Coordinates of C-alpha atoms and ligand atoms in Angstrom, one line a residue:
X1 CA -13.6 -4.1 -8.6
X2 CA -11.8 -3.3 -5.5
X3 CA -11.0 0.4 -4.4
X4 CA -7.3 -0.7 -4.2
X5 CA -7.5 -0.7 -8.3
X6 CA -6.1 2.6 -8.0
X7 CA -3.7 4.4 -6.4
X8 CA -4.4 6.9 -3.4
X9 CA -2.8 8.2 -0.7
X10 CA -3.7 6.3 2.4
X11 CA -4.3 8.0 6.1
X12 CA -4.5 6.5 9.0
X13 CA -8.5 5.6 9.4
X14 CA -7.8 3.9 5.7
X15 CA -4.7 1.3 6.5
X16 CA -6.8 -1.7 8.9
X17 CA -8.9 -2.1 5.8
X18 CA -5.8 -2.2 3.5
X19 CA -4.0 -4.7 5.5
X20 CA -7.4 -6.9 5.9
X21 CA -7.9 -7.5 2.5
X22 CA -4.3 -7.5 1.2
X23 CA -3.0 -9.8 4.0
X24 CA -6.3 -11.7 5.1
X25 CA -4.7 -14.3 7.2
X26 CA -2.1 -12.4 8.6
X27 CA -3.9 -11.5 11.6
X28 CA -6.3 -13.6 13.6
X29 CA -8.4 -10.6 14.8
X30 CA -8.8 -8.0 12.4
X31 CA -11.5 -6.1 14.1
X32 CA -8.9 -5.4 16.7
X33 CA -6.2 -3.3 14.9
X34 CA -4.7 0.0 15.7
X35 CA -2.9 1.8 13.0
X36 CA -0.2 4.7 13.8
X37 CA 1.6 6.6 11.4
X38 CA 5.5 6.7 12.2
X39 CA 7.1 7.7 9.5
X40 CA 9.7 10.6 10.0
X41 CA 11.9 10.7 7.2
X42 CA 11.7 12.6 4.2
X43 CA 10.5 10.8 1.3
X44 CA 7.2 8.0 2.3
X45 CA 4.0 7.6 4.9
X46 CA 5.0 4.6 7.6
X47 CA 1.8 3.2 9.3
X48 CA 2.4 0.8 12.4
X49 CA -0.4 -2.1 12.3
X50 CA -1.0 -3.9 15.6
X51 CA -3.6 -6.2 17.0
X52 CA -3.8 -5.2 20.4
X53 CA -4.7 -8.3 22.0
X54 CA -2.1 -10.4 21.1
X55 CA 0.8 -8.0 19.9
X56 CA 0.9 -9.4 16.2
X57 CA 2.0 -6.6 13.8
X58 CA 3.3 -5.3 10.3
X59 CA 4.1 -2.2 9.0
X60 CA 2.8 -0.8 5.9
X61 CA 5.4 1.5 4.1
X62 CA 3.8 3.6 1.1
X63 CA 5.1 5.9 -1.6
X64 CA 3.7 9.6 -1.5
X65 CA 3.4 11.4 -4.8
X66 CA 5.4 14.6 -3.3
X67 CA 8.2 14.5 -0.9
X68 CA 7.6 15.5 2.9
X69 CA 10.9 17.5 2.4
X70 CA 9.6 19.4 -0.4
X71 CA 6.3 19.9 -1.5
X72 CA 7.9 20.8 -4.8
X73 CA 10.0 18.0 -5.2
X74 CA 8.1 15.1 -7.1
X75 CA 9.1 11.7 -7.6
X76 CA 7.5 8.8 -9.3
X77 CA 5.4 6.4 -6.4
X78 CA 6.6 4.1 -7.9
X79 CA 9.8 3.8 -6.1
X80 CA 8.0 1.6 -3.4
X81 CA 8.4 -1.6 -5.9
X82 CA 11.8 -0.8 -6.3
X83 CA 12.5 -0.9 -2.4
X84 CA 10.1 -3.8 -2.0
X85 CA 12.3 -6.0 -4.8
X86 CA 15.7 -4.8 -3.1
X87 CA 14.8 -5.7 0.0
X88 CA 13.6 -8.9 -0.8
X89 CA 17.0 -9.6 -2.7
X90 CA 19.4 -8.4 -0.1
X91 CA 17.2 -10.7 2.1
X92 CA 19.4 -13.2 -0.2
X93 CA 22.6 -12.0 0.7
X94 CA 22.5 -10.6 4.0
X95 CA 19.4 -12.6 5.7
X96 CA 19.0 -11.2 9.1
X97 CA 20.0 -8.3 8.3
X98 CA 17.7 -6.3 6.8
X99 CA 13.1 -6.5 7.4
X100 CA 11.1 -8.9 5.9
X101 CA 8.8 -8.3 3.3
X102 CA 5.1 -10.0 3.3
X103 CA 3.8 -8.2 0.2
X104 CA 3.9 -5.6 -2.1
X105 CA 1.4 -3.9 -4.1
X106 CA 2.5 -2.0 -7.1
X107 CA -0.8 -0.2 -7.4
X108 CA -1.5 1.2 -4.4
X109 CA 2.6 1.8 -4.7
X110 CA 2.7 -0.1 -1.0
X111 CA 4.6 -3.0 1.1
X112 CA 3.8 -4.9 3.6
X113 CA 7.0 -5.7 6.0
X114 CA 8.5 -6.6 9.6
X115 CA 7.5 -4.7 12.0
X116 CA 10.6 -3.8 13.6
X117 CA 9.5 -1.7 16.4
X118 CA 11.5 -3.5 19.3
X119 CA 14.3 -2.1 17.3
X120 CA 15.9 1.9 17.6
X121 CA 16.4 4.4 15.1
X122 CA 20.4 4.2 15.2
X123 CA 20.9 8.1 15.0
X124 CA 18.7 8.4 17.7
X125 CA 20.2 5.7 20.1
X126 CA 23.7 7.3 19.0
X127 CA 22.4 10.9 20.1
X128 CA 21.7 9.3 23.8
X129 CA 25.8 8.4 23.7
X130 CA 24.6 4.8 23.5
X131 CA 27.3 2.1 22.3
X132 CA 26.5 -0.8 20.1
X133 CA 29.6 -3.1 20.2
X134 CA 28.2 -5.4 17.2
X135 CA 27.6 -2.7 15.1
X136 CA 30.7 -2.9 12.9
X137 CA 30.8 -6.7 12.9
X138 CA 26.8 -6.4 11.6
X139 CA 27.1 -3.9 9.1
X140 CA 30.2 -5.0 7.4
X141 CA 28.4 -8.4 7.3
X142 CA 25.6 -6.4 5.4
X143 CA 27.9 -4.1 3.1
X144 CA 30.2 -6.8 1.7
X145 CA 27.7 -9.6 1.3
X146 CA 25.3 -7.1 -0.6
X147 CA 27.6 -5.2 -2.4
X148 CA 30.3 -7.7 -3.7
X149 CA 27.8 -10.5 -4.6
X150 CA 26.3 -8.3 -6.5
X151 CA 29.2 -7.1 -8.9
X152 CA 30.6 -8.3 -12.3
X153 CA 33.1 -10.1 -9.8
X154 CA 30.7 -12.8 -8.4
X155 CA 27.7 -12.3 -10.7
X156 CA 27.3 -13.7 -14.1
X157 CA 27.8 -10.9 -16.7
X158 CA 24.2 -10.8 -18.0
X159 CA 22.5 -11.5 -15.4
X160 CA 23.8 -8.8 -13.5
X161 CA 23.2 -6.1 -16.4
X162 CA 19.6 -7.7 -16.0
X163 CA 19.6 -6.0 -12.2
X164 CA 21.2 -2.8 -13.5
X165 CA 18.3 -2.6 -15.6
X166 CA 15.9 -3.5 -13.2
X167 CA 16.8 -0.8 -10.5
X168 CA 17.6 1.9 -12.5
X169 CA 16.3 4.5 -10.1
X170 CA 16.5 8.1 -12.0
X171 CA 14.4 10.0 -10.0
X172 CA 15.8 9.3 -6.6
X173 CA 19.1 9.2 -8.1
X174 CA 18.6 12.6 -9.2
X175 CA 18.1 14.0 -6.0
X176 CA 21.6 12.7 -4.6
X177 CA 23.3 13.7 -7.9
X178 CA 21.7 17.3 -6.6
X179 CA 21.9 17.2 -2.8
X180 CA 25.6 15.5 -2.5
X181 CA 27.0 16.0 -5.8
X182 CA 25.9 19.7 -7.3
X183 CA 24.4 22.0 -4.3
X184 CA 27.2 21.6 -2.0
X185 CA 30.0 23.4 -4.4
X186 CA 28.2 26.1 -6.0
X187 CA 24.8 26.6 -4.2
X188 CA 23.4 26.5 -8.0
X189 CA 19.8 26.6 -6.6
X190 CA 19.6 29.0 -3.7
X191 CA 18.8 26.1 -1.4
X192 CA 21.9 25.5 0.8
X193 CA 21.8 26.3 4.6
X194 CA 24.7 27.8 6.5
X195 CA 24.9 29.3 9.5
X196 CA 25.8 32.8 9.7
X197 CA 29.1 32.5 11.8
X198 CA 30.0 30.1 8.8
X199 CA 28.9 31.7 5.5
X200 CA 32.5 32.9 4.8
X201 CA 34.1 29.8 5.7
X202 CA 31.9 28.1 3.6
X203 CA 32.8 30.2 0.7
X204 CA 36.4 29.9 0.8
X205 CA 36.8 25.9 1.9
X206 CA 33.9 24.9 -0.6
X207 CA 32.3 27.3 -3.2
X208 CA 35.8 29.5 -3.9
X209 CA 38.0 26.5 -3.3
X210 CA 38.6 25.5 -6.9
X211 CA 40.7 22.5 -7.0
X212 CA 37.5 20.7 -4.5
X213 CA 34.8 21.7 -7.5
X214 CA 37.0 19.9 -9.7
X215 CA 37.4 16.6 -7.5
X216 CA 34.1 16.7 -6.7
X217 CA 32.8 16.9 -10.4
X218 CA 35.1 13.5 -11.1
X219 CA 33.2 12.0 -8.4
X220 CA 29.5 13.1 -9.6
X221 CA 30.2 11.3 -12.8
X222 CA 32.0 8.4 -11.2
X223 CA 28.7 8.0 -9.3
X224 CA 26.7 8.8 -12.6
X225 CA 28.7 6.0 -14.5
X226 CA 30.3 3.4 -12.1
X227 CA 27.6 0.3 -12.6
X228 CA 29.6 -1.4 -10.2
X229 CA 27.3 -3.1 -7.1
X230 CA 24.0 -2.6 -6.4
X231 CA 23.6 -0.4 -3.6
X232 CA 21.5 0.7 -1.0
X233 CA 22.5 4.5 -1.9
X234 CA 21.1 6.2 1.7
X235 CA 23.0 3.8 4.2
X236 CA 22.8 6.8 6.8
X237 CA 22.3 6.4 10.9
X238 CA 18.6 7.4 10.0
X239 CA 18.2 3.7 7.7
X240 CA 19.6 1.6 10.3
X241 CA 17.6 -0.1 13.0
X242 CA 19.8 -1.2 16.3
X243 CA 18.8 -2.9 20.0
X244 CA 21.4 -3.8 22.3
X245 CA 20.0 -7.3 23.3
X246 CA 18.8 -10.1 21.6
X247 CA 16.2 -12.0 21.4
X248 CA 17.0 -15.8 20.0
X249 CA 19.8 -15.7 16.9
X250 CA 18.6 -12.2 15.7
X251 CA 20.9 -9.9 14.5
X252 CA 21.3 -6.6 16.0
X253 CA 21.4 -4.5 13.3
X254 CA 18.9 -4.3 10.5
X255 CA 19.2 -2.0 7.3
X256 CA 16.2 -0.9 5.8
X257 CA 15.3 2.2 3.9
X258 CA 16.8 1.0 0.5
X259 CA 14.5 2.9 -2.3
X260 CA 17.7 4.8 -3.7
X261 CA 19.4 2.0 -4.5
X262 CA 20.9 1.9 -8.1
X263 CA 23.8 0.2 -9.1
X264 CA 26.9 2.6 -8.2
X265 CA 30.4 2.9 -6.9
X266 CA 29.9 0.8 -3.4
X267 CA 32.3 3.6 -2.0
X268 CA 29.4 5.4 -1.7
X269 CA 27.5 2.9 1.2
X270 CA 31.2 2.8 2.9
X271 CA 31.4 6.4 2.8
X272 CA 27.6 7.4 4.0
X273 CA 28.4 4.8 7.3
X274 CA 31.8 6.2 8.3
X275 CA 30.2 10.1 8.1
X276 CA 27.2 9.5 9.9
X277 CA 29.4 7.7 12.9
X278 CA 31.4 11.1 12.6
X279 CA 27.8 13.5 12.8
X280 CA 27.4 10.7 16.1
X281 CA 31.0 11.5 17.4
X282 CA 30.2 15.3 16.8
X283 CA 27.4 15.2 19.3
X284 CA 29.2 13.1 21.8
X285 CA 32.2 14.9 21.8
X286 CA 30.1 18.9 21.8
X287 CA 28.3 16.5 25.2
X288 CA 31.7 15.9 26.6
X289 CA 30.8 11.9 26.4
X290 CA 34.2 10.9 25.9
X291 CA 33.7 6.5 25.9
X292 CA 31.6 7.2 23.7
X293 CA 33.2 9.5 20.8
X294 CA 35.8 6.3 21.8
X295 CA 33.5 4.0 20.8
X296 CA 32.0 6.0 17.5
X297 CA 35.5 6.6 16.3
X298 CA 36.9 2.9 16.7
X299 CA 33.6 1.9 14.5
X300 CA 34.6 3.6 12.0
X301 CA 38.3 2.1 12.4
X302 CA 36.9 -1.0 12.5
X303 CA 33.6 -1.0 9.7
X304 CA 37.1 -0.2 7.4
X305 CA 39.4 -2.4 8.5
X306 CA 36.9 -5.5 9.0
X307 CA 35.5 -4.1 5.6
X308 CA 38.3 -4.8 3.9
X309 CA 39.4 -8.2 5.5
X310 CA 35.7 -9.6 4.9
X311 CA 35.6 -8.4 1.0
X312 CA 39.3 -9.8 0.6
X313 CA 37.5 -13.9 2.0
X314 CA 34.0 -13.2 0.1
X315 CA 36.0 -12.2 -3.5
X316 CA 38.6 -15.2 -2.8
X317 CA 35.2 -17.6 -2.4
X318 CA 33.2 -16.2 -4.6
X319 CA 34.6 -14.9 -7.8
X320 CA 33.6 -16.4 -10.6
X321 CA 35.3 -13.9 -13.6
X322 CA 38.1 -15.5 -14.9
X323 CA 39.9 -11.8 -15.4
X324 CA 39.6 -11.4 -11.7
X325 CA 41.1 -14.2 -10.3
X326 CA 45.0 -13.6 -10.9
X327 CA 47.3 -12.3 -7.6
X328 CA 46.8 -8.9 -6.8
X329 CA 43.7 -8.2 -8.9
X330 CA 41.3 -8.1 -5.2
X331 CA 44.3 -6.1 -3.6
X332 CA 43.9 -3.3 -6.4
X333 CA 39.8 -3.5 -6.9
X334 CA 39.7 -3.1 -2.7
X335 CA 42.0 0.0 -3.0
X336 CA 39.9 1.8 -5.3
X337 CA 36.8 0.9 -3.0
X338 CA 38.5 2.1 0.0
X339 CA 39.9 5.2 -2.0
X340 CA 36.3 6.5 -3.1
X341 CA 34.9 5.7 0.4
X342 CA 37.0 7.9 2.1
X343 CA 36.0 10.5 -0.9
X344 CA 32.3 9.7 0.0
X345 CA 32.6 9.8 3.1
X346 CA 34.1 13.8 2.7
X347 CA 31.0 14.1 0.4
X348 CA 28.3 13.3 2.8
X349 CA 30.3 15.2 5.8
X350 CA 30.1 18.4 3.1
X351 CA 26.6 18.5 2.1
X352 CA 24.7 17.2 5.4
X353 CA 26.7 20.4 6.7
X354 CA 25.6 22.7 3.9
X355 CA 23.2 21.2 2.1
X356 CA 18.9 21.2 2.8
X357 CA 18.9 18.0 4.0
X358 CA 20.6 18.1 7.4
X359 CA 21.3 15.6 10.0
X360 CA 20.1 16.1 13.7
X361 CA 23.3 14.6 15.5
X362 CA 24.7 17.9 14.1
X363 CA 21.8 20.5 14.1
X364 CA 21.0 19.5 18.0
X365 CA 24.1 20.2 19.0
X366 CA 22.5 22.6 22.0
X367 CA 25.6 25.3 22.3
X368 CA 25.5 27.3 18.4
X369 CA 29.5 27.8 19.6
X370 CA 30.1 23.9 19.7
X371 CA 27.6 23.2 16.6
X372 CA 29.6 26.1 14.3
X373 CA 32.8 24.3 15.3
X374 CA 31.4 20.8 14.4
X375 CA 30.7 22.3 11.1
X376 CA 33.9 23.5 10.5
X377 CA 35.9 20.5 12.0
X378 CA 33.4 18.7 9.1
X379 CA 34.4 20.2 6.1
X380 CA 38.4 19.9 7.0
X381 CA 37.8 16.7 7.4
X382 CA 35.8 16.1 4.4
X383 CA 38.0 18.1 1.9
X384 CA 40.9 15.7 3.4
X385 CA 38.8 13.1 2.5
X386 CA 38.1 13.8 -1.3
X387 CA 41.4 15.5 -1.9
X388 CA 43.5 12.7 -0.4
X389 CA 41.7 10.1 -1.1
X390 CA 44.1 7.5 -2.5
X391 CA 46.1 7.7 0.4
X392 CA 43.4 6.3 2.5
X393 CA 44.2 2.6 3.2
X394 CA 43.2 1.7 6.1
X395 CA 40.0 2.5 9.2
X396 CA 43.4 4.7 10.8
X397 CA 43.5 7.0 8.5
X398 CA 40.2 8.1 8.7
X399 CA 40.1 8.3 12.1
X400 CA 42.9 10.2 11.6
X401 CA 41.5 13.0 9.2
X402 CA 38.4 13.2 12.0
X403 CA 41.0 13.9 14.9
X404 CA 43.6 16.1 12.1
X405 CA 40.8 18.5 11.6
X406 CA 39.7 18.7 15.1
X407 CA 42.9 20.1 16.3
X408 CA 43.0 22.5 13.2
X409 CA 40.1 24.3 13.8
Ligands
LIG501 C1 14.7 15.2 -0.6 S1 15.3 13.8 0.3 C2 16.6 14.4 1.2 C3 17.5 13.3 1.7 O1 16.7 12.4 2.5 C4 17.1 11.1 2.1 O2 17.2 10.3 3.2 C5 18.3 11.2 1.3 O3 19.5 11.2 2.1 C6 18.1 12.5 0.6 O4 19.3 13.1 0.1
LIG502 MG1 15.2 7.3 3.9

């Protein structure tokens, strides 16, 4: 018998224990460990494990039983395997690129990983206007190699129902269905937050504006029903790591964070990644930073574009469906992707800027004036976005519906 036979909810005085008998041999001196908790998202309880003699540390990532959001929001603890097994299978497809996982424990609904401490939150390095030149290169690399390889394109038929299966993820998937796909149009549950200066903008672009309900409803049950890659399904600023220099061969960009992924419409990964750069432009631009609302804008040119060119050489290696392989097939499958991301990306624009769960690029904006225009200039752009959609083709146009609805407003 072990008190690790059943689950509770670890604190900080309870995690050098944990890690001693879970990991035994991972450090050399276990009486020397310091544990802080770091966590500041919305969902999980992050402890920092470090022996402070020689530097050696993990991190040990577990599942709460309510959300930190919402004490009223529930969702199974079990979620933790799910992002434990992800990570260790993107680890397959995008090595480097995301943390590596030592263990995982499906009782005490915990993993052991990489501590990636020498690394920055992105959305915080983007809100000191700080560049990261690799970033499209790195998360292309990441988005095409996880997403692509694991479709009906490259995978074998069965074995990729076998991972739909496996990560069905109803609970978390609920709350984006909710929070991107419901709340945002209709406020059904009292929970959206709008600024006062906005309110009636709000209900004229979004709740009143018919024709967006309907668009947005075809998308809700495109992203209910499109089993089409397995994705990470919260590839915001806030599940990104970044440093500017590196240290050997390592990458400089690492994705973690994955515990809504689900198989869906990979549109939707595109789409999160070219918003939050657009919350990151937002706070440079109200901050007069101008290389750097350069920079944040040409990312998002550029995670498109070299999107697209990347998917085009992994489908023409990889493909393995006979149906697929004819000319123009990858041409028409890569339009549709690029199509829905730009409607994803008008999604996430939409309900970070109405919706409970907010995004700090946007709500630090320090002058209310510059933060109630920001809003405005988001849901333009966003309703461009979903409305227009198949006319996005390329990382220009959505620069362009950034900059178009900045000079409208
Ligand atoms: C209740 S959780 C709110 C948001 O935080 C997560 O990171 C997801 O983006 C979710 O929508
Ligand atoms: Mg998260």
């Amino acid at each position: 018998m072990s008190v690790y036979d059943s689950y509770f909810l670890m604190k900080e005085g309870d995690v050098a224990a944990y890690v001693t008998a879970k990991v035994p041999d991972f450090f050399k001196s276990p009486q020397l460990l310091k544990v802080k908790e770091i966590g500041d998202g919305n969902l999980n309880y992050v402890f920092r494990v470090v022996n402070e003699n020689d530097g050696c540390s993990l991190i040990v990532k577990q599942a709460g039983p309510a959300l930190r959001i919402s004490a009223e929001m529930r969702v199974s603890t079990s979620r933790n395997r799910l992002e434990s097994e992800i990570l260790l299978l993107q680890e397959k497809y995008a090595g480097g690129l995301v943390p590596r996982v030592y263990q995982y424990d499906t009782v005490m609904c915990a993993c052991m990983m990489e501590d990636l401490s020498d690394y920055q939150l992105m959305r915080y390095a983007l809100m000191e206007h700080r560049v990261f030149p690799s970033f499209a290169e790195d998360i292309t690399d990441y988005m095409v190699n996880t997403l692509l390889n694991t479709t009906d394109i490259v995978m074998d038929h069965k074995a990729k129902k076998e991972l739909v299966r496996r990560f069905i993820n109803p609970e978390l998937c609920e709350i984006t269905e909710d929070l991107v796909y419901t709340e945002p149009y209709n406020d059904v549950k009292g929970r959206n937050l709008v600024l006062s200066e906005n309110l009636e903008f709000v209900k004229n672009e979004l709740y009143g504006d018919k024709n967006l309900c309907l668009e947005a409803a075809k998308l809700k049950f495109e992203f209910m029903n499109n089993a089409q890659a397995l994705l990470h399904g919260d590839l915001h600023t806030g599940s990104i790591f970044v440093k500017e220099k590196a240290l050997g061969g390592e990458r400089l960009t690492r994705v973690f964070d994955p515990e809504f992924a689900f198989y869906g419409p990979m549109g939707y990964d595109i789409g999160n990644v070219i918003a939050n750069l657009f919350f990151a432009w937002h706070n440079g631009n109200a901050a007069e930073q101008r290389d750097f609302c350069e920079w944040a804008l040409l990312s998002a040119v550029s995670v498109i574009d070299l999107f697209k060119q990347k998917f085009l050489d992994v489908f023409s290696r990889n493909v393995t469906d006979v149906m697929a392989m004819p000319n123009g097939f990858a041409g028409y499958y890569l339009a549709a992707v690029i199509s829905d991301a730009a409607a994803c990306t008008g999604l996430e624009l939409i309900r970070r800027t109405v919706g409970m769960a907010k995004v700090k690029d946007i709500t630090e904006i320090p002058d209310r004036k510059k933060r109630v225009i920001a809003e405005r200039v988001n849901i333009l752009c966003a309703k461009d976005c979903i409305l227009n959609r198949s006319s996005f083709k390329s990382g220009q146009d959505f620069a362009a519906a950034l900059l178009g609805a900045s000079s409208r407003v």
